[in-house]
Amino acid sequence: MQQQYVVGIDLGGTKIAMALAGTEGRILASTRHPTNVSGGPETILSTLVNMVDKLLATHGLRRNQLSAVGMGVPCLLEKDSSICRFSPNLFWRDVDIGSFWRQHFSCPLVVDNDVRLGALAEQTWGASQGARDLLFVAIGTGIGSGLIIDGEIYRGSRGLAGEIGHMTLVPDGPLCNCGNRGCLEVYAAGPAIARRAREAMTADGESLLWQLCAGREEDVTAELVSQAADKGDQLAQRIWEETGHYLGTGLASVATLLNPEKIVVGGGVAQAGKKLFRPLRQTLAKQVLTVPGIDYPVLPATLGSEAGVLGAIAAALKF
Ligand SMILES: [Zn+2]
């Protein structure tokens, strides 16, 4: 029988990452390209098709040697469809990815939310290999989650499950991009960490953050708050302590509801490391409902920015 191949695509708001793999999952070639968001869906989807062709060409392969393609997209997808209903990062509404794809490829296309595929990647190759019940949380510009329940990705009745970033943490808190107030995301996502640090800085002219941002408050990012904390700045350390507390509170609710075997935290903000994980674990352990002997391990993700592509490959292989 002829050897078959799969392609995994991670379509992000700033870049597209893609890899060709054999059916055993070994990556043979990979490529990246900036996402031309302003070009609209047609331009982006055409770019994806060209990228796949180039990737195949690196190994002298033809389109009909692909057994499946997996694609992670940062969007709300209706269940069992490849129609992107809404993507705030790509500015897409009701884009029928599957129809476009079928004009070019005859192999199946598996489209799923990018964080869900991140969860699948961590379960297949990463921090929580083999876990049957897993909660994967990605913290970056926003906060998303992927749930694996009883070994399978959980999507909910209509495909919208996992929007952990929009659980209400503080009624009447700050306004969130989703239109509600006080969501977890407005306290613990990257931009929220920067905002809380800026608010605290106005009352503390001594903070090292003033130096690190060269007096320009608008330049404060979560990464800068991380650097300041590592250099011993108390204001920045307090911001991370509080961030861990907010996340621990949110995750304790989800853990109490779902009783996952493991919780994996990834995304750019998770790079903060111990100063985030310590207060997060403490708060979670305090607030979750459990019994002696059953705890909830919170692990840092291990696949980094590759999780999206690897998850897409895993999805294609599962097809
Ligand atoms: Zn929200």
PDB file of C-alpha atoms and ligand atoms in Angstrom:
ATOM      1  CA  MET A   1       0.000   0.000   0.000  1.00  0.00           C
ATOM      2  CA  GLN A   2       1.154   3.515  -0.781  1.00  0.00           C
ATOM      3  CA  GLN A   3       2.429   5.525   2.208  1.00  0.00           C
ATOM      4  CA  GLN A   4      -0.075   8.129   3.369  1.00  0.00           C
ATOM      5  CA  TYR A   5       0.547  11.561   4.876  1.00  0.00           C
ATOM      6  CA  VAL A   6      -1.299  14.181   6.891  1.00  0.00           C
ATOM      7  CA  VAL A   7      -0.962  17.950   7.178  1.00  0.00           C
ATOM      8  CA  GLY A   8      -1.595  19.936  10.371  1.00  0.00           C
ATOM      9  CA  ILE A   9      -2.449  23.628  10.120  1.00  0.00           C
ATOM     10  CA  ASP A  10      -2.528  26.181  12.925  1.00  0.00           C
ATOM     11  CA  LEU A  11      -4.264  29.259  11.559  1.00  0.00           C
ATOM     12  CA  GLY A  12      -3.574  32.091  13.986  1.00  0.00           C
ATOM     13  CA  GLY A  13      -4.438  35.769  13.974  1.00  0.00           C
ATOM     14  CA  THR A  14      -0.816  36.746  13.289  1.00  0.00           C
ATOM     15  CA  LYS A  15       0.748  33.670  11.716  1.00  0.00           C
ATOM     16  CA  ILE A  16      -0.012  30.399   9.989  1.00  0.00           C
ATOM     17  CA  ALA A  17       2.041  27.368  11.048  1.00  0.00           C
ATOM     18  CA  MET A  18       1.838  24.139   9.111  1.00  0.00           C
ATOM     19  CA  ALA A  19       3.544  20.738   9.114  1.00  0.00           C
ATOM     20  CA  LEU A  20       3.572  17.595   6.994  1.00  0.00           C
ATOM     21  CA  ALA A  21       3.685  14.305   8.877  1.00  0.00           C
ATOM     22  CA  GLY A  22       3.647  10.613   8.161  1.00  0.00           C
ATOM     23  CA  THR A  23       0.686   8.600   9.410  1.00  0.00           C
ATOM     24  CA  GLU A  24       2.689   7.643  12.505  1.00  0.00           C
ATOM     25  CA  GLY A  25       2.843  11.368  13.398  1.00  0.00           C
ATOM     26  CA  ARG A  26       6.511  12.046  12.693  1.00  0.00           C
ATOM     27  CA  ILE A  27       6.969  15.564  11.304  1.00  0.00           C
ATOM     28  CA  LEU A  28       8.706  15.575   7.910  1.00  0.00           C
ATOM     29  CA  ALA A  29       8.596  19.268   7.034  1.00  0.00           C
ATOM     30  CA  SER A  30       7.120  22.457   8.430  1.00  0.00           C
ATOM     31  CA  THR A  31       6.543  26.011   7.332  1.00  0.00           C
ATOM     32  CA  ARG A  32       5.235  29.369   8.572  1.00  0.00           C
ATOM     33  CA  HIS A  33       3.675  32.429   6.998  1.00  0.00           C
ATOM     34  CA  PRO A  34       2.228  35.696   8.349  1.00  0.00           C
ATOM     35  CA  THR A  35      -1.583  35.830   8.330  1.00  0.00           C
ATOM     36  CA  ASN A  36      -2.877  38.517   6.003  1.00  0.00           C
ATOM     37  CA  VAL A  37      -5.949  39.249   8.115  1.00  0.00           C
ATOM     38  CA  SER A  38      -6.881  42.387   6.165  1.00  0.00           C
ATOM     39  CA  GLY A  39      -6.988  40.303   2.939  1.00  0.00           C
ATOM     40  CA  GLY A  40     -10.118  38.502   4.161  1.00  0.00           C
ATOM     41  CA  PRO A  41     -11.038  34.785   4.212  1.00  0.00           C
ATOM     42  CA  GLU A  42     -10.505  34.071   0.491  1.00  0.00           C
ATOM     43  CA  THR A  43      -6.931  35.375   0.580  1.00  0.00           C
ATOM     44  CA  ILE A  44      -6.069  33.483   3.736  1.00  0.00           C
ATOM     45  CA  LEU A  45      -7.625  30.213   2.556  1.00  0.00           C
ATOM     46  CA  SER A  46      -5.827  30.518  -0.804  1.00  0.00           C
ATOM     47  CA  THR A  47      -2.561  31.051   1.088  1.00  0.00           C
ATOM     48  CA  LEU A  48      -3.238  27.838   3.030  1.00  0.00           C
ATOM     49  CA  VAL A  49      -3.779  25.882  -0.188  1.00  0.00           C
ATOM     50  CA  ASN A  50      -0.521  27.213  -1.657  1.00  0.00           C
ATOM     51  CA  MET A  51       1.348  26.417   1.545  1.00  0.00           C
ATOM     52  CA  VAL A  52       0.079  22.826   1.530  1.00  0.00           C
ATOM     53  CA  ASP A  53       1.151  22.411  -2.116  1.00  0.00           C
ATOM     54  CA  LYS A  54       4.636  23.760  -1.356  1.00  0.00           C
ATOM     55  CA  LEU A  55       4.938  21.525   1.687  1.00  0.00           C
ATOM     56  CA  LEU A  56       3.967  18.470  -0.373  1.00  0.00           C
ATOM     57  CA  ALA A  57       6.449  19.491  -3.076  1.00  0.00           C
ATOM     58  CA  THR A  58       9.319  19.411  -0.553  1.00  0.00           C
ATOM     59  CA  HIS A  59       8.812  15.637  -0.416  1.00  0.00           C
ATOM     60  CA  GLY A  60       7.768  15.167  -4.033  1.00  0.00           C
ATOM     61  CA  LEU A  61       4.215  14.304  -2.939  1.00  0.00           C
ATOM     62  CA  ARG A  62       0.878  14.838  -4.632  1.00  0.00           C
ATOM     63  CA  ARG A  63      -2.408  16.024  -3.112  1.00  0.00           C
ATOM     64  CA  ASN A  64      -3.945  12.558  -3.425  1.00  0.00           C
ATOM     65  CA  GLN A  65      -1.297  11.122  -1.078  1.00  0.00           C
ATOM     66  CA  LEU A  66      -2.820  13.065   1.827  1.00  0.00           C
ATOM     67  CA  SER A  67      -5.110  10.949   3.986  1.00  0.00           C
ATOM     68  CA  ALA A  68      -6.433  13.920   6.003  1.00  0.00           C
ATOM     69  CA  VAL A  69      -5.759  17.544   6.912  1.00  0.00           C
ATOM     70  CA  GLY A  70      -6.320  18.941  10.418  1.00  0.00           C
ATOM     71  CA  MET A  71      -6.832  22.645  11.009  1.00  0.00           C
ATOM     72  CA  GLY A  72      -7.020  24.670  14.213  1.00  0.00           C
ATOM     73  CA  VAL A  73      -8.776  28.029  13.970  1.00  0.00           C
ATOM     74  CA  PRO A  74      -9.249  30.605  16.753  1.00  0.00           C
ATOM     75  CA  CYS A  75     -13.014  30.691  16.413  1.00  0.00           C
ATOM     76  CA  LEU A  76     -16.416  29.502  17.483  1.00  0.00           C
ATOM     77  CA  LEU A  77     -17.379  26.586  15.243  1.00  0.00           C
ATOM     78  CA  GLU A  78     -20.771  25.047  14.995  1.00  0.00           C
ATOM     79  CA  LYS A  79     -20.637  21.390  15.994  1.00  0.00           C
ATOM     80  CA  ASP A  80     -19.914  18.856  13.249  1.00  0.00           C
ATOM     81  CA  SER A  81     -19.367  21.573  10.697  1.00  0.00           C
ATOM     82  CA  SER A  82     -16.343  23.298   9.275  1.00  0.00           C
ATOM     83  CA  ILE A  83     -18.068  26.677   9.266  1.00  0.00           C
ATOM     84  CA  CYS A  84     -16.316  29.307  11.334  1.00  0.00           C
ATOM     85  CA  ARG A  85     -19.210  31.180  12.922  1.00  0.00           C
ATOM     86  CA  PHE A  86     -17.157  33.900  14.519  1.00  0.00           C
ATOM     87  CA  SER A  87     -13.481  34.647  14.929  1.00  0.00           C
ATOM     88  CA  PRO A  88     -12.590  37.902  16.673  1.00  0.00           C
ATOM     89  CA  ASN A  89      -8.886  37.389  15.808  1.00  0.00           C
ATOM     90  CA  LEU A  90      -9.429  36.824  12.086  1.00  0.00           C
ATOM     91  CA  PHE A  91     -12.491  39.107  11.840  1.00  0.00           C
ATOM     92  CA  TRP A  92     -14.409  36.218  10.262  1.00  0.00           C
ATOM     93  CA  ARG A  93     -18.123  35.562  10.443  1.00  0.00           C
ATOM     94  CA  ASP A  94     -19.759  32.477   8.889  1.00  0.00           C
ATOM     95  CA  VAL A  95     -16.821  31.426   6.739  1.00  0.00           C
ATOM     96  CA  ASP A  96     -17.357  27.996   5.184  1.00  0.00           C
ATOM     97  CA  ILE A  97     -13.810  26.639   5.363  1.00  0.00           C
ATOM     98  CA  GLY A  98     -14.884  23.125   4.330  1.00  0.00           C
ATOM     99  CA  SER A  99     -16.531  24.198   1.048  1.00  0.00           C
ATOM    100  CA  PHE A 100     -13.479  26.173   0.010  1.00  0.00           C
ATOM    101  CA  TRP A 101     -11.222  23.277   0.904  1.00  0.00           C
ATOM    102  CA  ARG A 102     -13.215  20.723  -1.087  1.00  0.00           C
ATOM    103  CA  GLN A 103     -12.650  22.758  -4.234  1.00  0.00           C
ATOM    104  CA  HIS A 104      -8.954  21.915  -3.931  1.00  0.00           C
ATOM    105  CA  PHE A 105      -8.539  18.703  -1.938  1.00  0.00           C
ATOM    106  CA  SER A 106     -10.376  15.408  -1.936  1.00  0.00           C
ATOM    107  CA  CYS A 107      -9.081  14.193   1.450  1.00  0.00           C
ATOM    108  CA  PRO A 108     -11.088  14.900   4.627  1.00  0.00           C
ATOM    109  CA  LEU A 109     -10.516  18.200   6.452  1.00  0.00           C
ATOM    110  CA  VAL A 110     -10.948  18.250  10.229  1.00  0.00           C
ATOM    111  CA  VAL A 111     -11.479  21.778  11.533  1.00  0.00           C
ATOM    112  CA  ASP A 112     -11.603  22.541  15.236  1.00  0.00           C
ATOM    113  CA  ASN A 113     -11.038  25.348  17.673  1.00  0.00           C
ATOM    114  CA  ASP A 114      -7.294  25.940  18.110  1.00  0.00           C
ATOM    115  CA  VAL A 115      -7.258  25.575  21.908  1.00  0.00           C
ATOM    116  CA  ARG A 116      -9.161  22.289  21.682  1.00  0.00           C
ATOM    117  CA  LEU A 117      -6.497  20.994  19.330  1.00  0.00           C
ATOM    118  CA  GLY A 118      -3.880  22.272  21.811  1.00  0.00           C
ATOM    119  CA  ALA A 119      -5.559  20.071  24.426  1.00  0.00           C
ATOM    120  CA  LEU A 120      -5.447  17.110  22.045  1.00  0.00           C
ATOM    121  CA  ALA A 121      -1.733  17.754  21.400  1.00  0.00           C
ATOM    122  CA  GLU A 122      -0.908  17.876  25.116  1.00  0.00           C
ATOM    123  CA  GLN A 123      -2.894  14.678  25.631  1.00  0.00           C
ATOM    124  CA  THR A 124      -1.227  12.918  22.693  1.00  0.00           C
ATOM    125  CA  TRP A 125       2.381  14.103  23.021  1.00  0.00           C
ATOM    126  CA  GLY A 126       2.707  16.571  25.891  1.00  0.00           C
ATOM    127  CA  ALA A 127       2.366  17.207  29.610  1.00  0.00           C
ATOM    128  CA  SER A 128      -0.669  15.044  30.108  1.00  0.00           C
ATOM    129  CA  GLN A 129       0.015  12.150  27.779  1.00  0.00           C
ATOM    130  CA  GLY A 130      -2.700   9.564  27.996  1.00  0.00           C
ATOM    131  CA  ALA A 131      -4.935  11.489  30.415  1.00  0.00           C
ATOM    132  CA  ARG A 132      -8.590  10.522  29.873  1.00  0.00           C
ATOM    133  CA  ASP A 133      -9.982  13.657  31.503  1.00  0.00           C
ATOM    134  CA  LEU A 134      -8.055  16.817  30.897  1.00  0.00           C
ATOM    135  CA  LEU A 135      -8.571  20.530  31.183  1.00  0.00           C
ATOM    136  CA  PHE A 136      -6.174  22.525  29.006  1.00  0.00           C
ATOM    137  CA  VAL A 137      -6.126  26.289  29.443  1.00  0.00           C
ATOM    138  CA  ALA A 138      -4.304  28.668  27.110  1.00  0.00           C
ATOM    139  CA  ILE A 139      -3.636  32.157  28.450  1.00  0.00           C
ATOM    140  CA  GLY A 140      -2.490  34.777  25.995  1.00  0.00           C
ATOM    141  CA  THR A 141      -4.358  37.761  24.560  1.00  0.00           C
ATOM    142  CA  GLY A 142      -7.466  35.933  25.707  1.00  0.00           C
ATOM    143  CA  ILE A 143      -8.139  32.816  27.772  1.00  0.00           C
ATOM    144  CA  GLY A 144      -9.444  29.690  26.080  1.00  0.00           C
ATOM    145  CA  SER A 145      -9.741  26.091  27.132  1.00  0.00           C
ATOM    146  CA  GLY A 146      -9.966  22.657  25.618  1.00  0.00           C
ATOM    147  CA  LEU A 147     -11.692  19.818  27.425  1.00  0.00           C
ATOM    148  CA  ILE A 148     -10.949  16.147  26.984  1.00  0.00           C
ATOM    149  CA  ILE A 149     -13.642  14.100  28.653  1.00  0.00           C
ATOM    150  CA  ASP A 150     -13.425  10.314  28.760  1.00  0.00           C
ATOM    151  CA  GLY A 151     -10.670  10.390  26.146  1.00  0.00           C
ATOM    152  CA  GLU A 152     -12.526  12.552  23.627  1.00  0.00           C
ATOM    153  CA  ILE A 153     -12.590  16.275  22.872  1.00  0.00           C
ATOM    154  CA  TYR A 154     -15.724  17.739  24.428  1.00  0.00           C
ATOM    155  CA  ARG A 155     -17.461  20.367  22.269  1.00  0.00           C
ATOM    156  CA  GLY A 156     -20.844  20.801  23.952  1.00  0.00           C
ATOM    157  CA  SER A 157     -24.293  20.466  22.404  1.00  0.00           C
ATOM    158  CA  ARG A 158     -23.696  23.087  19.711  1.00  0.00           C
ATOM    159  CA  GLY A 159     -19.907  23.274  19.692  1.00  0.00           C
ATOM    160  CA  LEU A 160     -19.412  26.256  21.982  1.00  0.00           C
ATOM    161  CA  ALA A 161     -18.007  24.510  25.085  1.00  0.00           C
ATOM    162  CA  GLY A 162     -14.767  25.593  26.692  1.00  0.00           C
ATOM    163  CA  GLU A 163     -15.076  29.386  26.816  1.00  0.00           C
ATOM    164  CA  ILE A 164     -13.516  29.538  30.250  1.00  0.00           C
ATOM    165  CA  GLY A 165     -12.243  33.090  29.730  1.00  0.00           C
ATOM    166  CA  HIS A 166     -15.805  34.357  29.718  1.00  0.00           C
ATOM    167  CA  MET A 167     -16.956  32.818  32.968  1.00  0.00           C
ATOM    168  CA  THR A 168     -17.997  35.659  35.266  1.00  0.00           C
ATOM    169  CA  LEU A 169     -15.506  36.083  38.076  1.00  0.00           C
ATOM    170  CA  VAL A 170     -16.645  39.437  39.466  1.00  0.00           C
ATOM    171  CA  PRO A 171     -20.178  40.658  38.733  1.00  0.00           C
ATOM    172  CA  ASP A 172     -20.047  44.282  37.526  1.00  0.00           C
ATOM    173  CA  GLY A 173     -16.281  44.058  37.021  1.00  0.00           C
ATOM    174  CA  PRO A 174     -14.508  45.675  34.068  1.00  0.00           C
ATOM    175  CA  LEU A 175     -16.108  45.391  30.627  1.00  0.00           C
ATOM    176  CA  CYS A 176     -14.948  42.403  28.539  1.00  0.00           C
ATOM    177  CA  ASN A 177     -14.653  42.231  24.728  1.00  0.00           C
ATOM    178  CA  CYS A 178     -17.589  39.801  24.779  1.00  0.00           C
ATOM    179  CA  GLY A 179     -19.919  42.513  26.116  1.00  0.00           C
ATOM    180  CA  ASN A 180     -20.241  41.120  29.640  1.00  0.00           C
ATOM    181  CA  ARG A 181     -18.505  42.382  32.741  1.00  0.00           C
ATOM    182  CA  GLY A 182     -16.006  40.809  35.114  1.00  0.00           C
ATOM    183  CA  CYS A 183     -15.036  37.784  32.974  1.00  0.00           C
ATOM    184  CA  LEU A 184     -11.928  35.815  34.007  1.00  0.00           C
ATOM    185  CA  GLU A 185     -10.249  37.165  30.869  1.00  0.00           C
ATOM    186  CA  VAL A 186     -10.445  40.808  32.014  1.00  0.00           C
ATOM    187  CA  TYR A 187      -8.400  39.878  35.098  1.00  0.00           C
ATOM    188  CA  ALA A 188      -5.921  37.261  33.969  1.00  0.00           C
ATOM    189  CA  ALA A 189      -5.262  37.424  30.202  1.00  0.00           C
ATOM    190  CA  GLY A 190      -2.071  39.178  29.034  1.00  0.00           C
ATOM    191  CA  PRO A 191      -3.633  42.590  28.326  1.00  0.00           C
ATOM    192  CA  ALA A 192      -5.501  42.455  31.653  1.00  0.00           C
ATOM    193  CA  ILE A 193      -2.280  41.779  33.569  1.00  0.00           C
ATOM    194  CA  ALA A 194      -0.729  44.823  31.858  1.00  0.00           C
ATOM    195  CA  ARG A 195      -3.809  46.936  32.623  1.00  0.00           C
ATOM    196  CA  ARG A 196      -3.827  45.995  36.320  1.00  0.00           C
ATOM    197  CA  ALA A 197      -0.102  46.750  36.529  1.00  0.00           C
ATOM    198  CA  ARG A 198      -0.631  50.186  34.925  1.00  0.00           C
ATOM    199  CA  GLU A 199      -3.430  50.959  37.372  1.00  0.00           C
ATOM    200  CA  ALA A 200      -1.208  50.008  40.308  1.00  0.00           C
ATOM    201  CA  MET A 201       1.745  52.001  38.959  1.00  0.00           C
ATOM    202  CA  THR A 202      -0.083  55.306  39.223  1.00  0.00           C
ATOM    203  CA  ALA A 203      -0.011  54.910  43.015  1.00  0.00           C
ATOM    204  CA  ASP A 204       3.590  53.693  43.128  1.00  0.00           C
ATOM    205  CA  GLY A 205       6.160  55.972  41.511  1.00  0.00           C
ATOM    206  CA  GLU A 206       8.960  53.744  42.860  1.00  0.00           C
ATOM    207  CA  SER A 207       8.041  50.608  40.912  1.00  0.00           C
ATOM    208  CA  LEU A 208      10.773  49.236  38.673  1.00  0.00           C
ATOM    209  CA  LEU A 209       8.131  49.048  35.950  1.00  0.00           C
ATOM    210  CA  TRP A 210       8.470  52.810  35.417  1.00  0.00           C
ATOM    211  CA  GLN A 211      12.111  52.251  34.545  1.00  0.00           C
ATOM    212  CA  LEU A 212      11.446  49.190  32.371  1.00  0.00           C
ATOM    213  CA  CYS A 213       8.815  50.999  30.305  1.00  0.00           C
ATOM    214  CA  ALA A 214      10.983  54.157  30.126  1.00  0.00           C
ATOM    215  CA  GLY A 215       8.176  56.207  31.644  1.00  0.00           C
ATOM    216  CA  ARG A 216       5.660  55.129  28.980  1.00  0.00           C
ATOM    217  CA  GLU A 217       2.854  53.370  30.829  1.00  0.00           C
ATOM    218  CA  GLU A 218       1.214  52.356  27.549  1.00  0.00           C
ATOM    219  CA  ASP A 219       4.268  50.173  26.804  1.00  0.00           C
ATOM    220  CA  VAL A 220       3.713  47.962  29.861  1.00  0.00           C
ATOM    221  CA  THR A 221       2.996  44.357  28.816  1.00  0.00           C
ATOM    222  CA  ALA A 222       2.517  41.144  30.785  1.00  0.00           C
ATOM    223  CA  GLU A 223       6.050  40.202  29.743  1.00  0.00           C
ATOM    224  CA  LEU A 224       7.441  43.403  31.234  1.00  0.00           C
ATOM    225  CA  VAL A 225       5.490  42.758  34.452  1.00  0.00           C
ATOM    226  CA  SER A 226       7.127  39.312  34.486  1.00  0.00           C
ATOM    227  CA  GLN A 227      10.608  40.803  34.077  1.00  0.00           C
ATOM    228  CA  ALA A 228       9.969  43.342  36.851  1.00  0.00           C
ATOM    229  CA  ALA A 229       8.781  40.600  39.215  1.00  0.00           C
ATOM    230  CA  ASP A 230      11.882  38.496  38.475  1.00  0.00           C
ATOM    231  CA  LYS A 231      14.026  41.504  39.366  1.00  0.00           C
ATOM    232  CA  GLY A 232      12.299  41.748  42.750  1.00  0.00           C
ATOM    233  CA  ASP A 233       9.758  44.502  42.094  1.00  0.00           C
ATOM    234  CA  GLN A 234       7.063  44.156  44.744  1.00  0.00           C
ATOM    235  CA  LEU A 235       4.272  45.744  42.731  1.00  0.00           C
ATOM    236  CA  ALA A 236       4.877  43.324  39.843  1.00  0.00           C
ATOM    237  CA  GLN A 237       5.138  40.353  42.225  1.00  0.00           C
ATOM    238  CA  ARG A 238       1.797  41.340  43.745  1.00  0.00           C
ATOM    239  CA  ILE A 239       0.221  41.490  40.262  1.00  0.00           C
ATOM    240  CA  TRP A 240       1.343  37.891  39.577  1.00  0.00           C
ATOM    241  CA  GLU A 241       0.148  36.752  42.992  1.00  0.00           C
ATOM    242  CA  GLU A 242      -3.288  38.203  42.214  1.00  0.00           C
ATOM    243  CA  THR A 243      -3.281  36.782  38.678  1.00  0.00           C
ATOM    244  CA  GLY A 244      -2.608  33.306  40.080  1.00  0.00           C
ATOM    245  CA  HIS A 245      -5.413  33.853  42.561  1.00  0.00           C
ATOM    246  CA  TYR A 246      -7.901  34.841  39.843  1.00  0.00           C
ATOM    247  CA  LEU A 247      -6.952  31.861  37.682  1.00  0.00           C
ATOM    248  CA  GLY A 248      -6.992  29.488  40.648  1.00  0.00           C
ATOM    249  CA  THR A 249     -10.517  30.654  41.492  1.00  0.00           C
ATOM    250  CA  GLY A 250     -11.720  30.117  37.926  1.00  0.00           C
ATOM    251  CA  LEU A 251     -10.036  26.725  37.595  1.00  0.00           C
ATOM    252  CA  ALA A 252     -11.301  25.562  41.002  1.00  0.00           C
ATOM    253  CA  SER A 253     -14.887  26.077  39.784  1.00  0.00           C
ATOM    254  CA  VAL A 254     -14.234  24.118  36.605  1.00  0.00           C
ATOM    255  CA  ALA A 255     -12.369  21.367  38.496  1.00  0.00           C
ATOM    256  CA  THR A 256     -15.209  21.080  41.010  1.00  0.00           C
ATOM    257  CA  LEU A 257     -17.650  20.698  38.125  1.00  0.00           C
ATOM    258  CA  LEU A 258     -15.656  18.298  35.925  1.00  0.00           C
ATOM    259  CA  ASN A 259     -13.173  16.476  38.178  1.00  0.00           C
ATOM    260  CA  PRO A 260     -10.367  16.404  35.573  1.00  0.00           C
ATOM    261  CA  GLU A 261      -7.375  14.118  36.036  1.00  0.00           C
ATOM    262  CA  LYS A 262      -4.939  16.884  35.119  1.00  0.00           C
ATOM    263  CA  ILE A 263      -5.000  20.600  34.385  1.00  0.00           C
ATOM    264  CA  VAL A 264      -2.470  21.885  31.862  1.00  0.00           C
ATOM    265  CA  VAL A 265      -1.804  25.611  31.552  1.00  0.00           C
ATOM    266  CA  GLY A 266      -0.125  27.009  28.433  1.00  0.00           C
ATOM    267  CA  GLY A 267      -0.028  30.106  26.260  1.00  0.00           C
ATOM    268  CA  GLY A 268       2.365  33.063  26.454  1.00  0.00           C
ATOM    269  CA  VAL A 269       1.307  34.158  29.952  1.00  0.00           C
ATOM    270  CA  ALA A 270       2.162  30.705  31.368  1.00  0.00           C
ATOM    271  CA  GLN A 271       5.811  31.493  30.547  1.00  0.00           C
ATOM    272  CA  ALA A 272       5.757  33.550  33.766  1.00  0.00           C
ATOM    273  CA  GLY A 273       6.370  30.186  35.466  1.00  0.00           C
ATOM    274  CA  LYS A 274       6.488  29.671  39.225  1.00  0.00           C
ATOM    275  CA  LYS A 275       5.291  33.132  40.232  1.00  0.00           C
ATOM    276  CA  LEU A 276       2.032  32.364  38.428  1.00  0.00           C
ATOM    277  CA  PHE A 277       1.736  28.626  39.108  1.00  0.00           C
ATOM    278  CA  ARG A 278       2.412  28.812  42.859  1.00  0.00           C
ATOM    279  CA  PRO A 279      -0.498  31.136  43.795  1.00  0.00           C
ATOM    280  CA  LEU A 280      -2.674  29.438  41.167  1.00  0.00           C
ATOM    281  CA  ARG A 281      -2.113  25.980  42.677  1.00  0.00           C
ATOM    282  CA  GLN A 282      -2.562  27.299  46.229  1.00  0.00           C
ATOM    283  CA  THR A 283      -5.871  28.997  45.426  1.00  0.00           C
ATOM    284  CA  LEU A 284      -7.160  26.031  43.476  1.00  0.00           C
ATOM    285  CA  ALA A 285      -6.278  23.585  46.253  1.00  0.00           C
ATOM    286  CA  LYS A 286      -8.050  25.805  48.779  1.00  0.00           C
ATOM    287  CA  GLN A 287     -11.230  26.370  46.769  1.00  0.00           C
ATOM    288  CA  VAL A 288     -11.849  23.109  44.914  1.00  0.00           C
ATOM    289  CA  LEU A 289     -14.225  20.615  46.476  1.00  0.00           C
ATOM    290  CA  THR A 290     -12.384  17.348  46.941  1.00  0.00           C
ATOM    291  CA  VAL A 291     -11.628  14.543  49.396  1.00  0.00           C
ATOM    292  CA  PRO A 292      -8.301  13.508  50.964  1.00  0.00           C
ATOM    293  CA  GLY A 293      -6.053  11.724  48.477  1.00  0.00           C
ATOM    294  CA  ILE A 294      -7.576  13.355  45.386  1.00  0.00           C
ATOM    295  CA  ASP A 295      -5.766  16.430  44.172  1.00  0.00           C
ATOM    296  CA  TYR A 296      -5.676  18.384  40.959  1.00  0.00           C
ATOM    297  CA  PRO A 297      -2.207  18.580  39.433  1.00  0.00           C
ATOM    298  CA  VAL A 298      -1.686  21.839  37.517  1.00  0.00           C
ATOM    299  CA  LEU A 299       1.089  21.330  34.966  1.00  0.00           C
ATOM    300  CA  PRO A 300       2.779  23.765  32.618  1.00  0.00           C
ATOM    301  CA  ALA A 301       2.177  22.922  28.958  1.00  0.00           C
ATOM    302  CA  THR A 302       5.254  21.377  27.346  1.00  0.00           C
ATOM    303  CA  LEU A 303       4.642  21.817  23.629  1.00  0.00           C
ATOM    304  CA  GLY A 304       4.773  25.628  23.547  1.00  0.00           C
ATOM    305  CA  SER A 305       3.857  27.324  20.288  1.00  0.00           C
ATOM    306  CA  GLU A 306       3.975  23.946  18.477  1.00  0.00           C
ATOM    307  CA  ALA A 307       0.854  22.712  20.282  1.00  0.00           C
ATOM    308  CA  GLY A 308      -1.497  24.049  17.602  1.00  0.00           C
ATOM    309  CA  VAL A 309       0.185  22.291  14.684  1.00  0.00           C
ATOM    310  CA  LEU A 310       0.718  19.084  16.653  1.00  0.00           C
ATOM    311  CA  GLY A 311      -2.927  19.075  17.722  1.00  0.00           C
ATOM    312  CA  ALA A 312      -4.011  19.537  14.110  1.00  0.00           C
ATOM    313  CA  ILE A 313      -1.815  16.575  13.128  1.00  0.00           C
ATOM    314  CA  ALA A 314      -3.289  14.496  15.961  1.00  0.00           C
ATOM    315  CA  ALA A 315      -6.810  15.390  14.782  1.00  0.00           C
ATOM    316  CA  ALA A 316      -5.972  14.429  11.201  1.00  0.00           C
ATOM    317  CA  LEU A 317      -4.470  11.120  12.377  1.00  0.00           C
ATOM    318  CA  LYS A 318      -7.545  10.326  14.445  1.00  0.00           C
ATOM    319  CA  PHE A 319      -9.788  10.769  11.435  1.00  0.00           C
TER     320      PHE A 319
HETATM  321 ZN    ZN B   1     -16.065  37.990  28.384  1.00  0.00          ZN
END
